[in-house]
Short mmCIF file of C-alpha atoms in Angstrom, two decimals:
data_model
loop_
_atom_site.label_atom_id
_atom_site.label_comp_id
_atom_site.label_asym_id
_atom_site.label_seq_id
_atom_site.Cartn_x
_atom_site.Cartn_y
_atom_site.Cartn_z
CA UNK A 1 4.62 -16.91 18.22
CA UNK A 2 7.35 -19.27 16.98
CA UNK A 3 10.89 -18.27 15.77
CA UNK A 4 12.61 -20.13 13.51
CA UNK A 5 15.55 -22.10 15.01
CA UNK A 6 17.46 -21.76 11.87
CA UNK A 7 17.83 -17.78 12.01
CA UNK A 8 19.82 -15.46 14.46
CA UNK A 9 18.78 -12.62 16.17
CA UNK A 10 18.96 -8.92 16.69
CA UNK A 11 18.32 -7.19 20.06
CA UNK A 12 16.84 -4.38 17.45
CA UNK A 13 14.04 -7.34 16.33
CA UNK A 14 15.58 -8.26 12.90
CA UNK A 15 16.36 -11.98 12.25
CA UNK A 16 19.00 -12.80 9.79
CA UNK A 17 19.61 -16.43 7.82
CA UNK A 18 22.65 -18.72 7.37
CA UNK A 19 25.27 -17.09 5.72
CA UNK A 20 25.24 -19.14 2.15
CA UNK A 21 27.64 -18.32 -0.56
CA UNK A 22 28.56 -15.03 1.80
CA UNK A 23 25.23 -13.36 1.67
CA UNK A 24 22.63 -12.98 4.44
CA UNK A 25 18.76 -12.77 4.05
CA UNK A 26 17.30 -10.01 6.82
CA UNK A 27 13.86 -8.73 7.82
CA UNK A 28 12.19 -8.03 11.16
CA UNK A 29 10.41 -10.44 13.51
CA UNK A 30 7.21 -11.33 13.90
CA UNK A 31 7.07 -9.64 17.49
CA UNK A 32 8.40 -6.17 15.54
CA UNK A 33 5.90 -6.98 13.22
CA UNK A 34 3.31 -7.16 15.43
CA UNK A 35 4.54 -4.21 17.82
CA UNK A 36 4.28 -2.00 14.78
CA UNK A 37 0.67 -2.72 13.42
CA UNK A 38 -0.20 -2.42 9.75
CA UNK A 39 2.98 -1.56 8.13
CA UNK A 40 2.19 0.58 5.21
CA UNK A 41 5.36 1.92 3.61
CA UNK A 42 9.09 0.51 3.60
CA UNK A 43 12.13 2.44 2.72
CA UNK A 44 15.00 -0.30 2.05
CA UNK A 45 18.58 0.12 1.64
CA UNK A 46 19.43 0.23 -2.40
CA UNK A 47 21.26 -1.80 -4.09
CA UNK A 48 25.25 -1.22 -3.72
CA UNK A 49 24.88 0.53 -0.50
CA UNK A 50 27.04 -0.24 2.54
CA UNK A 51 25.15 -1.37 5.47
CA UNK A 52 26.84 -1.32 9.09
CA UNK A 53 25.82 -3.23 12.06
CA UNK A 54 23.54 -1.66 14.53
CA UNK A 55 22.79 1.38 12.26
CA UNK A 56 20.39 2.44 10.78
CA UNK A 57 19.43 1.80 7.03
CA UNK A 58 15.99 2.12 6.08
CA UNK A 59 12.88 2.90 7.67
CA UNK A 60 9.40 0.87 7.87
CA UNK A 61 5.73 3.47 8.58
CA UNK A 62 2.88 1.62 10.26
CA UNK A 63 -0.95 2.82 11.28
CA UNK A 64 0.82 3.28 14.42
CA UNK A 65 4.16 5.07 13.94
CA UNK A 66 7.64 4.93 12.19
CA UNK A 67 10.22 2.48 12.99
CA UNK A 68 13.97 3.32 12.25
CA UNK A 69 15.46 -0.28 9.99
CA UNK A 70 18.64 -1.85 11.23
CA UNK A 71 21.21 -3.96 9.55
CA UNK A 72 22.42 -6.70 11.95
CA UNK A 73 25.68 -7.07 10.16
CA UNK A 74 27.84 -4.69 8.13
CA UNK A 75 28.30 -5.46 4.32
CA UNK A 76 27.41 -4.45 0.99
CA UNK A 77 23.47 -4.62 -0.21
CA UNK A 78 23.04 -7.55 -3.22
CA UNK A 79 19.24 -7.25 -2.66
CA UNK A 80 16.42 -5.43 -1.96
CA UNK A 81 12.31 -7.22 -1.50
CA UNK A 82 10.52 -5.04 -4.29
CA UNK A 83 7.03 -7.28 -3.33
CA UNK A 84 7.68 -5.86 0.40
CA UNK A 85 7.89 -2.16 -1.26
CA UNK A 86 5.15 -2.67 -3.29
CA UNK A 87 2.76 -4.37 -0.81
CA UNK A 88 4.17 -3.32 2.85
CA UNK A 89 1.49 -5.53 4.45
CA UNK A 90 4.11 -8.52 3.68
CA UNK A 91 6.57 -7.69 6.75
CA UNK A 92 2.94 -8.42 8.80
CA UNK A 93 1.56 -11.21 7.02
CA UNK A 94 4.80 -13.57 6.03
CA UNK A 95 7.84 -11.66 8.50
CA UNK A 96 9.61 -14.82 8.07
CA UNK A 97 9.13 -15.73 4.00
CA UNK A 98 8.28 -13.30 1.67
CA UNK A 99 8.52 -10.34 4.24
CA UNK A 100 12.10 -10.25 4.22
CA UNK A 101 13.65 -6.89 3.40
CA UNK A 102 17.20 -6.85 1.95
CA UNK A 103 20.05 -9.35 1.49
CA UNK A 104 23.40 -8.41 2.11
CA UNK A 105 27.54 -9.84 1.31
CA UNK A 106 28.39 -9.97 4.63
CA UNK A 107 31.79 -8.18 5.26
CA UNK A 108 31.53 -8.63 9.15
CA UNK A 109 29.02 -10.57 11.48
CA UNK A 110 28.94 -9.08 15.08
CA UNK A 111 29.13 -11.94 17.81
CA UNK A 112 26.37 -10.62 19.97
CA UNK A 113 23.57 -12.44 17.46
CA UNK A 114 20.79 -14.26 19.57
CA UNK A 115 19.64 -17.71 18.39
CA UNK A 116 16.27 -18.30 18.17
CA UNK A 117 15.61 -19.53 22.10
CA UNK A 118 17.57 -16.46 23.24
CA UNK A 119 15.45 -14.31 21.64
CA UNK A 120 12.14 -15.38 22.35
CA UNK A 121 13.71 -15.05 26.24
CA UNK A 122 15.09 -11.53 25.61
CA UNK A 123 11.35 -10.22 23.67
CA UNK A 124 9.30 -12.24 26.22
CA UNK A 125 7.31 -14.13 24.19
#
């Protein structure tokens, strides 16, 4: 399992891309992916919502169990993957294309972000 160099890190297994024009791209990694098994439902944040760092803002239902969504940074919701909510099998088959979840303006990036080597030291794979 490879993560992408060019992404940061959650310790709550969502990666996040470079910041471009001040909004973020974020979905879950493929180890989260994985951990969950078949994801078959997605609850994302809407549209105009205020996401916080390290809370929770959505939810994603597997085969196996439900997993609680959270943002890595705080900020205001510009985006949210309708393919992901109408196929949920995307966050398992493409985590790191057209799996992502939501995009957000970030308002505040916490400093505790892994990069990609980090990461794959603190999940162990």
């Amino acid at each position: 399992m490879s993560n992408p160099q060019q992404l940061r890190y959650s310790k709550e297994h969502e990666w996040l891309s470079a910041v471009e024009d001040g909004v973020a791209t974020i979905g879950i990694t493929e180890y989260a992916a994985n951990a969950l098994g078949d994801v078959v439902y997605a609850q994302l944040p809407e549209v105009g919502h205020t996401v916080t760092a390290g809370e929770t803002c959505g939810e994603l239902e597997s085969t196996k169990s439900v997993s609680d969504l959270y943002s890595p940074v705080t900020g205001e919701v510009t985006a949210a993957n309708q393919d992901v909510v109408d196929d949920p099998s995307l966050v398992n088959s493409a985590p790191f294309e057209g799996g992502w979840l939501f995009k957000v303006r970030v308002a505040e990036e916490p400093k505790d972000l892994l990069s990609a080597d980090e990461y794959t030291e603190f999940s162990g794979n």
